[in-house]
Coordinates of C-alpha atoms in Angstrom, one line a residue:
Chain N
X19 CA 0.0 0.0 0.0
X20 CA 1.4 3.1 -0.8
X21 CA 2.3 5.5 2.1
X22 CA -0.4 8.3 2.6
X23 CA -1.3 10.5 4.9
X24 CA -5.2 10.1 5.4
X25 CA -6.2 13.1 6.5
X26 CA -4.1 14.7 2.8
X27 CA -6.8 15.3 0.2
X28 CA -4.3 14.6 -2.4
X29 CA -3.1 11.9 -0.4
X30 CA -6.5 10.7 -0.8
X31 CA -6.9 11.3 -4.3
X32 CA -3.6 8.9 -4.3
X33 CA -5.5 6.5 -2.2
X34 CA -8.4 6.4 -4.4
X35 CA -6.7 5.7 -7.4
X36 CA -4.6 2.5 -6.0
X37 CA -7.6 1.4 -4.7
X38 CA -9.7 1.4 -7.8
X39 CA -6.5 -0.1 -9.9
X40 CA -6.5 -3.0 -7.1
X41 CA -10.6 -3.3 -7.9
X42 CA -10.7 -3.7 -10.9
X43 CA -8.6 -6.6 -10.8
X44 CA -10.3 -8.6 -8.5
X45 CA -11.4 -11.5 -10.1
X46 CA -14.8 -14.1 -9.6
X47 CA -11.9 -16.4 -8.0
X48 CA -11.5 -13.9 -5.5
X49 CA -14.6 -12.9 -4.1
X50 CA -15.0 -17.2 -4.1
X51 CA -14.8 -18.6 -0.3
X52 CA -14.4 -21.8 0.0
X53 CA -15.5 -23.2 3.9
X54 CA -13.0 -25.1 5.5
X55 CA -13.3 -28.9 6.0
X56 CA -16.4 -29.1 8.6
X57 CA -14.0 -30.7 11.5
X58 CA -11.7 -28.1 11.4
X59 CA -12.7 -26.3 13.7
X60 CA -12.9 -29.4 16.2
X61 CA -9.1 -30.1 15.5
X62 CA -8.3 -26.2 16.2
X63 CA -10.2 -26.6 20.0
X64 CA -8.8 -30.2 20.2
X65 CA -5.4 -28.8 20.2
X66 CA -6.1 -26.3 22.2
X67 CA -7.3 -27.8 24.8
X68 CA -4.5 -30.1 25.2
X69 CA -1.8 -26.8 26.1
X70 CA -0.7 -27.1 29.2
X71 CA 1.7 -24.3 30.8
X72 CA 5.0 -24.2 29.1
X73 CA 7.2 -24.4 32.0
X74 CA 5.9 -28.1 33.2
X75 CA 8.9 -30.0 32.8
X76 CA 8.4 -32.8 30.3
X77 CA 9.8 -35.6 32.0
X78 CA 6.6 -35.1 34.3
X79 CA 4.2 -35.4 31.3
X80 CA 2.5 -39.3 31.7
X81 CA 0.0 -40.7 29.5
X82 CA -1.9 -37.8 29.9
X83 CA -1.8 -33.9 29.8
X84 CA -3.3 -32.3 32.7
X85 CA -6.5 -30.5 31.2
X86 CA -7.9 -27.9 33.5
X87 CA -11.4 -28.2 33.9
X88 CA -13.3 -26.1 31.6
X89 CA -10.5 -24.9 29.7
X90 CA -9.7 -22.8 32.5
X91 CA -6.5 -21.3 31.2
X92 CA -4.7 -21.6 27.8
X93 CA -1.7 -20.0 28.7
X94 CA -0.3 -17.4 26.1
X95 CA 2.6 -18.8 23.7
X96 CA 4.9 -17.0 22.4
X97 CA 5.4 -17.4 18.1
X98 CA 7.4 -16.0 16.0
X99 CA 4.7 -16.1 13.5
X100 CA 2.6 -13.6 15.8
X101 CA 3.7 -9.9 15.2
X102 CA 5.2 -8.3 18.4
X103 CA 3.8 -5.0 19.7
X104 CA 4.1 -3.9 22.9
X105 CA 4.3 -6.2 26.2
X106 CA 0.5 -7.0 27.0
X107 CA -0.1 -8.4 30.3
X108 CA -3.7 -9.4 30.0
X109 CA -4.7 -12.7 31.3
X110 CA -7.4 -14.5 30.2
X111 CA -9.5 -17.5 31.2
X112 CA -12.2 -19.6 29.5
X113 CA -15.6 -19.2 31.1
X114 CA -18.2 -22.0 30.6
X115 CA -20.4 -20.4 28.5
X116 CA -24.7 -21.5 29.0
X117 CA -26.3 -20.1 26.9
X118 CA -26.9 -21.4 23.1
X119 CA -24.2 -20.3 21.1
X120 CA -22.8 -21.4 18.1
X121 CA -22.6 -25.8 17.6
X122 CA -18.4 -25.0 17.5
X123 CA -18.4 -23.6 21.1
X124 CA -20.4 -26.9 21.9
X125 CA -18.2 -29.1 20.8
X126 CA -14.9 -27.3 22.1
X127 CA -16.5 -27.7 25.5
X128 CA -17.7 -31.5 24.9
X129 CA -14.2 -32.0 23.4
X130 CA -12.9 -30.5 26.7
X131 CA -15.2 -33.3 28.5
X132 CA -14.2 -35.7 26.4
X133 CA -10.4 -35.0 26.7
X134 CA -11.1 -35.3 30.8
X135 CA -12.7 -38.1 31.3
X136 CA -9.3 -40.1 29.4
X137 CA -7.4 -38.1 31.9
X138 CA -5.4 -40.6 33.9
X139 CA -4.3 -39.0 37.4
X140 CA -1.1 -40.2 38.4
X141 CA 1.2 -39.3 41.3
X142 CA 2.1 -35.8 41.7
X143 CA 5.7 -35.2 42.0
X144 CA 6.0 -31.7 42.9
X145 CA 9.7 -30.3 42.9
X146 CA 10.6 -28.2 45.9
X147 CA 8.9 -25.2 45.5
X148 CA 11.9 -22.2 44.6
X149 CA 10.4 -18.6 45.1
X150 CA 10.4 -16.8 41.9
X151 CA 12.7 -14.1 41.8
X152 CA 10.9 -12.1 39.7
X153 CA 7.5 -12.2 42.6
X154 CA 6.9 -10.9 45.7
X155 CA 5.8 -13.4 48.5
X156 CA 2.9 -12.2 49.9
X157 CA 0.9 -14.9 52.0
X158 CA 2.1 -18.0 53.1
X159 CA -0.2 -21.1 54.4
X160 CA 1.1 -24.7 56.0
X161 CA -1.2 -26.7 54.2
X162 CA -2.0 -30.1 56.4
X163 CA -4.3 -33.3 56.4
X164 CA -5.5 -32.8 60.0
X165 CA -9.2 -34.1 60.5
X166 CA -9.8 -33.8 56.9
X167 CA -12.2 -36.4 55.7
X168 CA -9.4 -38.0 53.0
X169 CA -6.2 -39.6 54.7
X170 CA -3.1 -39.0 53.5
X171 CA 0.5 -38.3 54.9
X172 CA 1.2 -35.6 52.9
X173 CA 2.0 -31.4 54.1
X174 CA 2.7 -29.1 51.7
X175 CA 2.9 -25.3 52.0
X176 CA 1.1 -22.4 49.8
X177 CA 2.4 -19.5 48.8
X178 CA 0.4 -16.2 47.3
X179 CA 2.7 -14.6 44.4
X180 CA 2.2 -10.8 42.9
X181 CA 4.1 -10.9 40.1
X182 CA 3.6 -7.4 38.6
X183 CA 0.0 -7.4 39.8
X184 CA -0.9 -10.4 39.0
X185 CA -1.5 -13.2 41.8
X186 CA -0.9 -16.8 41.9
X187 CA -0.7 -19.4 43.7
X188 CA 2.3 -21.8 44.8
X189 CA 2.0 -25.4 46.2
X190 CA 4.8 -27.2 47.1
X191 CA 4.7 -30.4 48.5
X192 CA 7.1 -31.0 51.6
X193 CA 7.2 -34.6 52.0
X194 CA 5.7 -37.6 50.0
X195 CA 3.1 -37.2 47.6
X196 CA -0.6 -37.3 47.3
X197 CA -1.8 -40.5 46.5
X198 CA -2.7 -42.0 42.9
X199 CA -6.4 -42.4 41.9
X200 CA -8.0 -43.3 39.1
X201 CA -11.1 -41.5 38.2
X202 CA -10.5 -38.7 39.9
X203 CA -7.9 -35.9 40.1
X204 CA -7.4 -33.0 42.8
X205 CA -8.6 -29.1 42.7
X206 CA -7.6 -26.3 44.9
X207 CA -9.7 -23.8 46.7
X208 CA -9.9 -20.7 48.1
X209 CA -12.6 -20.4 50.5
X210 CA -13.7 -17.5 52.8
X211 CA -14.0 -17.7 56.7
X212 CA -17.8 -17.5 57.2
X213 CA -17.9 -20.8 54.6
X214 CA -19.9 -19.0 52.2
X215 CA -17.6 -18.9 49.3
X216 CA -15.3 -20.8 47.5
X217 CA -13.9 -20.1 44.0
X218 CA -12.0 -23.1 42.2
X219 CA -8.7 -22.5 41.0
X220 CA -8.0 -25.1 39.0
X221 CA -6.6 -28.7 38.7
X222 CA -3.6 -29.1 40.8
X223 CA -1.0 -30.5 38.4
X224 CA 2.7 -31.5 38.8
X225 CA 4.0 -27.3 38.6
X226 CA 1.7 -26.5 41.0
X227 CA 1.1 -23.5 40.2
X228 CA -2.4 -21.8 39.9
X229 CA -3.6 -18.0 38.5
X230 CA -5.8 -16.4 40.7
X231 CA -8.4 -14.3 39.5
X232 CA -7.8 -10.3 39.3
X233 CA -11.2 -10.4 40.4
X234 CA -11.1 -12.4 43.8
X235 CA -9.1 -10.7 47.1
X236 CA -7.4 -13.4 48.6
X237 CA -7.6 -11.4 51.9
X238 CA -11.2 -12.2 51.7
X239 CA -10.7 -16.2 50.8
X240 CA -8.0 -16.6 52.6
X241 CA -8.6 -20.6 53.1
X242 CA -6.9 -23.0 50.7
X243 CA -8.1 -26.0 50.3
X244 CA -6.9 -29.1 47.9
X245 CA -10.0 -31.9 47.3
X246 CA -10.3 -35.4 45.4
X247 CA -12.6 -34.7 42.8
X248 CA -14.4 -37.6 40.6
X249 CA -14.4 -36.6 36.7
X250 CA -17.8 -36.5 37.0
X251 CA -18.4 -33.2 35.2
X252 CA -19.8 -31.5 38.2
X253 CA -18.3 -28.5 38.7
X254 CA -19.0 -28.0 43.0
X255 CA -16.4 -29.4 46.0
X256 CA -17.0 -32.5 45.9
X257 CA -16.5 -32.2 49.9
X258 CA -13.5 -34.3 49.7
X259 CA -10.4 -32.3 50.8
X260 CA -7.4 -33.9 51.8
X261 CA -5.1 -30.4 52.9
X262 CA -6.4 -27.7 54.3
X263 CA -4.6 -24.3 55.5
X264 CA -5.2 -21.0 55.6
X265 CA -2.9 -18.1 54.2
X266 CA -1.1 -15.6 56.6
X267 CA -0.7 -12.2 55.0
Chain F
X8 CA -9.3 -21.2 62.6
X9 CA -10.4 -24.3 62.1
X10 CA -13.0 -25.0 58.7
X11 CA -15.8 -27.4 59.5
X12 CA -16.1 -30.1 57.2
X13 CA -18.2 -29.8 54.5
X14 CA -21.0 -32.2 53.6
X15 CA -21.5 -32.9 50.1
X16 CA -24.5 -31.0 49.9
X17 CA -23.4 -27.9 51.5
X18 CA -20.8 -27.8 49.5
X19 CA -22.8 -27.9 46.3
X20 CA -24.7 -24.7 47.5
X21 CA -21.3 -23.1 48.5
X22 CA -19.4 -23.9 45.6
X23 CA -22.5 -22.3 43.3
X24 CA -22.5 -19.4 45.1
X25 CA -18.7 -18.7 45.0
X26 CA -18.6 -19.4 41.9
X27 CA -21.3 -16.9 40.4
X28 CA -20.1 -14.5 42.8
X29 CA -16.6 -14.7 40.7
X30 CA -18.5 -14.0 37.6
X31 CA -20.5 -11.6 38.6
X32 CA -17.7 -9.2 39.4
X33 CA -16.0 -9.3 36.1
X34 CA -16.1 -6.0 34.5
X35 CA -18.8 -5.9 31.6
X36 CA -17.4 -6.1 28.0
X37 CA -19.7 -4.8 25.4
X38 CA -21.4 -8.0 23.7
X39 CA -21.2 -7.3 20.1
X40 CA -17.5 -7.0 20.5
X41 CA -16.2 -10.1 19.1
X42 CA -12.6 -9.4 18.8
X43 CA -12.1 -7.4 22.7
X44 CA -13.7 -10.6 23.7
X45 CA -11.7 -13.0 21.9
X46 CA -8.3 -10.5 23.1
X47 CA -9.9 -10.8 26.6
X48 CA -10.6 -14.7 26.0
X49 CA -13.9 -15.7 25.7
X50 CA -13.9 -19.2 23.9
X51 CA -17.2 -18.0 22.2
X52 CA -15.3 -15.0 20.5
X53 CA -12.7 -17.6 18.9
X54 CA -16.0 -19.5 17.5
X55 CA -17.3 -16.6 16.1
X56 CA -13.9 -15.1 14.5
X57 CA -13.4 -18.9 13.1
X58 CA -17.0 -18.1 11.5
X59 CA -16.4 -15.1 10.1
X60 CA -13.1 -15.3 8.8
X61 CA -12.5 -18.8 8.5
X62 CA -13.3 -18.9 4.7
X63 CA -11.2 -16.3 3.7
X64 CA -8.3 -17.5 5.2
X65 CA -8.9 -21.6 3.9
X66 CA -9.6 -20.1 0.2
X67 CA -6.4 -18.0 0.2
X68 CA -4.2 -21.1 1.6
X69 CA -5.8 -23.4 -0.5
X70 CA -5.0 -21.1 -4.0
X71 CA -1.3 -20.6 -2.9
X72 CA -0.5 -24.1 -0.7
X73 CA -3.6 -26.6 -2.2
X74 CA -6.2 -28.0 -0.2
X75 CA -3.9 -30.5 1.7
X76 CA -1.5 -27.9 3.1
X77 CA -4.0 -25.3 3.7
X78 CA -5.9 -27.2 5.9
X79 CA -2.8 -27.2 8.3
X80 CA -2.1 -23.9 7.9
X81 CA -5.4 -22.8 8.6
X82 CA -5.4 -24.6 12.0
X83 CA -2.2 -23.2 12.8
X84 CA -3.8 -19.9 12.4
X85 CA -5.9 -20.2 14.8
X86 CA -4.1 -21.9 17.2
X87 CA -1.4 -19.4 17.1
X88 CA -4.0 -16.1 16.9
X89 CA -5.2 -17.5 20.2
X90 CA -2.5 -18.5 21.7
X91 CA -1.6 -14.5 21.0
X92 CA -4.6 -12.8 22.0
X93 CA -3.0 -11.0 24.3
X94 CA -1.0 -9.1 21.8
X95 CA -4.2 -8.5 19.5
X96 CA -5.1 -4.8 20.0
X97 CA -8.7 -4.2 18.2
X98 CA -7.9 -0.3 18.7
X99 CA -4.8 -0.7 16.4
X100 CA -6.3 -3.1 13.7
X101 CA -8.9 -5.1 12.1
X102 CA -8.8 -9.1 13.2
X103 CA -9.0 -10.2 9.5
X104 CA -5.6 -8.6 9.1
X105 CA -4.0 -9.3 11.5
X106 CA -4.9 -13.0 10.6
X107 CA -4.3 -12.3 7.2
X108 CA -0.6 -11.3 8.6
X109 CA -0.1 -14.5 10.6
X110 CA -1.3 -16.6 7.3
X111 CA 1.2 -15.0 5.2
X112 CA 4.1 -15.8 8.1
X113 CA 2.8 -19.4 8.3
X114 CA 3.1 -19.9 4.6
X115 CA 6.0 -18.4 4.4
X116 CA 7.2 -20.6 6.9
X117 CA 6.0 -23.9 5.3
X118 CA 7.5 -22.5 1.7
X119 CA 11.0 -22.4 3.3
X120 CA 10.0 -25.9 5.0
X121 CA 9.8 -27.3 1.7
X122 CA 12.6 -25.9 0.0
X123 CA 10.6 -23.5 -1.7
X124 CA 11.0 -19.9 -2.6
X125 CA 8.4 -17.2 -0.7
X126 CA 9.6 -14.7 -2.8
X127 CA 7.6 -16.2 -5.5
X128 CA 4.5 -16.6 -4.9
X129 CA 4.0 -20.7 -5.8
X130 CA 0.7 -22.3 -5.3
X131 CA -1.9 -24.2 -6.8
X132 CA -2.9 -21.0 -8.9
X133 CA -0.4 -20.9 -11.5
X134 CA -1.9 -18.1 -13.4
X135 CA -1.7 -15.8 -9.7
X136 CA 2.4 -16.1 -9.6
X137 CA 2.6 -13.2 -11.7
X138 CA 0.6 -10.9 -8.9
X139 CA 3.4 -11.8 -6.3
X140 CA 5.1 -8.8 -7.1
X141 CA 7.1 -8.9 -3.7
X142 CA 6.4 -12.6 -2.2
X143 CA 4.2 -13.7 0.0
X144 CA 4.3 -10.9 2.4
X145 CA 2.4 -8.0 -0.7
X146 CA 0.7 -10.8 -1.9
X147 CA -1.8 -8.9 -4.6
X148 CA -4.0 -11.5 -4.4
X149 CA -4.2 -11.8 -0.8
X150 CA -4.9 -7.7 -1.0
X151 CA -6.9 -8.0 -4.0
X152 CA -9.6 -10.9 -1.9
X153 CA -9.3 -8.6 1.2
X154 CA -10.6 -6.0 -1.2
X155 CA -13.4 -7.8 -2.2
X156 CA -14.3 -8.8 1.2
X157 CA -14.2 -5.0 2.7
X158 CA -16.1 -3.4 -0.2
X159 CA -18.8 -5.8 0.5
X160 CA -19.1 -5.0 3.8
X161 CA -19.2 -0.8 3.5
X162 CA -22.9 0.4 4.2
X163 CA -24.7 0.2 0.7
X164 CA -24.9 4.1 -0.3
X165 CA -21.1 4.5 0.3
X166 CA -20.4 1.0 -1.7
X167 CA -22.9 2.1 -4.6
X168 CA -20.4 5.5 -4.7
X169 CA -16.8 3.7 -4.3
X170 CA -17.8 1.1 -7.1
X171 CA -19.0 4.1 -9.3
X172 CA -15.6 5.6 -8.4
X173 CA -13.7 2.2 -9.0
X174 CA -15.3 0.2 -11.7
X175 CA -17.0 3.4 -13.8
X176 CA -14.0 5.9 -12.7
X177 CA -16.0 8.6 -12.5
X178 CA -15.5 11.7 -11.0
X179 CA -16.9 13.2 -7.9
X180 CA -19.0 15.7 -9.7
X181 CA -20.2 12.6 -12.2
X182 CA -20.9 10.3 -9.3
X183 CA -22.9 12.9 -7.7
X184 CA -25.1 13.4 -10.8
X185 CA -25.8 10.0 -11.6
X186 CA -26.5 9.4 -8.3
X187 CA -28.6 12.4 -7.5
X188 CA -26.4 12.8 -4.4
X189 CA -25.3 16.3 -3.2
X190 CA -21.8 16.3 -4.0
X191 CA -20.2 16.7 -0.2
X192 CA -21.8 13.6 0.4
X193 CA -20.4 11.6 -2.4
X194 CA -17.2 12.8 -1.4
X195 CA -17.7 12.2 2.4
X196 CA -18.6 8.6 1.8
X197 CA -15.5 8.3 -0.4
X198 CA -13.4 9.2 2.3
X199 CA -14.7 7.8 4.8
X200 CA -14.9 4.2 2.9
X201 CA -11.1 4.4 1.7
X202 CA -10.1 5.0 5.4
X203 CA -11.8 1.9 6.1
X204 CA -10.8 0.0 3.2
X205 CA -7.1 0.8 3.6
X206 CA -7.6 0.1 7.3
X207 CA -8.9 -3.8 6.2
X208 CA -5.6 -3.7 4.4
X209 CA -3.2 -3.1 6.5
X210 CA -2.2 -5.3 10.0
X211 CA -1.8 -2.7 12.9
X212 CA -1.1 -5.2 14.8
X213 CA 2.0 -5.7 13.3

């Protein structure tokens, strides 16, 4: 395109005359769109949903990826087929989505149920949690098993990250692991202090490491909480935690 | 403090309530904007990009890769656009192209895979190679189908003036008398349209 200013009545003039060249050569062939094969689309949300973060060290990966439920975050990769502006520091999360929409969105979220119920949980080998140099420790919880309805010998400790404003969330497993089940995998909480609200963070995989929402004040949550859920599609605590601890700011 | 233990059905009622609480507090994003959403990451906005752009971007791969290679390339499109949303800035460009941009990286890519040259444009459409003037990234044709697809979508007044303007090359004051149009407006809607067509043109994004 030729270099003009737009607000340059000649410039415009200029505009208008490489456009209309450039018209009047478009041809039938190029006002033709031909639709994609009809499961492309599938195979785009397939992939997708089988990211997972792009730090996890492979020699962790088993037979399975761990697929957050609900495609709760497809972590941003970098490409160097994708242009580079500026830095952008928006996160972004996949909401379940109820009402009708288009059959795609459909089948990206049945392929997301699909994809979990072959998940196979295996044993979580969590490496020694190192702080992140680049993060500022802000809470800390001891995370235990203590009267919690699921045994296990397992502690672990939490710890709330601000990384330029953004919050996450640590786990780091102290000694042992947390024990292999099949059918089922395990998903950390936040929950408040009058029991009235929990928000899910996600499927605990072998990082360990969870986004928190910009929307939820961990002050106000300040309970974590680690359960054995059943890949049941339902969405609630299954009311089977197994650590338990609550963050000190 | 020590948490009571929750019951299973307690904790359905809990979890519900937490839950919607979370989405409730998300700031409102303006519902007919598909590409802040799909930036922002709603899963419906990538459904509804794929819809509306899909097409273009298959037909263009399949005239300069064939059908078999721009099947790939069309999924890697996507993929990679939103695996990048968060660099996708609907303030500084159209989606289509900036898609349009990462198509022309990806087959540019694949060319070089292969051995082949993207400074000519090869392809299935033998008779385009001529329109290649500078490779792959000026592809005429890809300008020349973006063209199409923009002009179709300017309001139908303004697109009954360009084409007089294009196809007839007529003057202002002549497109203002066939038309019966006062002749400011024929040349408002002129101006206007070209800042929009050379905005489909061009990737801001890039």
């Amino acid at each position: 395109m030729p270099d003009v200013d737009g607000n340059n009545f000649e410039n415009l003039e200029e505009l208008e005359y490489q456009l209309g060249v450039l018209a009047r050569s478009i041809t039938a062939e190029d006002r033709r769109h031909v639709d994609p094969p009809s499961d492309l689309f599938l195979e785009i949300t397939g992939q997708l949903a089988n990211d997972v973060p792009p730090s996890m060290p492979t020699h962790l990966h088993h037979n399975a990826t761990d697929i957050p439920t609900r495609l709760r975050s497809v972590p941003p990769v970098e490409s160097d087929d994708i242009p580079r502006p500026s830095a952008m520091s928006a996160r972004s999360r996949f909401e379940p989505t109820t009402a009708t929409g288009p059959s795609s969105r459909t089948l990206w979220l049945g392929l997301a149920a699909a994809a979990l119920a072959l998940l196979a949980v295996s044993a979580l080998t969590l490496r020694n949690f190192q702080s992140d140099p680049t993060g500022t420790v802000v809470a800390a919880a001891s995370i235990t098993n203590a009267d919690l309805p699921v045994a296990t010998d397992s502690t672990a400790t939490a710890e709330l990250i601000d990384v330029e404003g953004d919050l996450r969330l640590d786990v780091a497993f102290e000694n042992g692991v947390l024990p292999e089940g099949s059918g089922n995998y395990y998903e950390v909480w936040l929950i408040d202090d009058n029991l009235e609200g929990m928000i899910s963070l996600g499927v605990l995989n072998a990082e360990g490491r969870l986004d928190v929402p910009d929307t939820v004040d961990p002050a106000a949550f300040p309970n974590v909480d680690i359960s054995v859920e059943p890949l049941d599609g339902n969405p609630a605590h299954s009311g089977q935690s197994v650590l338990r601890g609550q963050l000190s700011f | 403090m020590k948490l009571a233990t929750f019951t299973g059905s307690a904790s359905a009622i809990v979890g519900d309530l937490g839950r919607s609480a979370v989405a409730e507090s998300r700031a409102p994003v303006p519902v007919d904007d598909v590409e802040s959403r799909f930036r922002d990451g709603d899963e419906q906005a990538l459904a509804h990009v794929y819809d509306q752009h899909g097409s273009l971007i298959y037909s263009y791969c399949v005239r300069r890769l064939g059908p078999d290679a721009a099947r790939d390339v069309t999924q890697e499109v996507f993929v990679s656009a939103w695996r990048a949303r968060h660099r996708f800035d609907p303030s500084r460009g159209p989606m289509r192209a900036w898609l349009m941009g990462i198509t022309k990286n990806k087959i540019i890519d694949l060319l070089r895979k292969q051995g082949r040259r993207p400074e000519v444009a090869h392809g299935a459409d033998v008779e385009q190679e001529s329109d290649a003037v500078d490779g792959i990234q000026t592809d005429r044709m890809a300008d020349r189908m973006v063209l199409a697809a923009a002009l179709a979508e300017l309001p139908d007044r303004a697109r009954s003036v360009v084409e007089l303007s294009f196809y007839q090359q007529m003057t202002h004051p002549e497109i203002a008398e066939a038309t019966g149009l006062p002749l400011g407006t024929v040349k408002s809607d002129i101006r206007r349209s070209l800042l929009k067509l050379r905005r489909q043109l061009e990737d801001g994004n890039a």
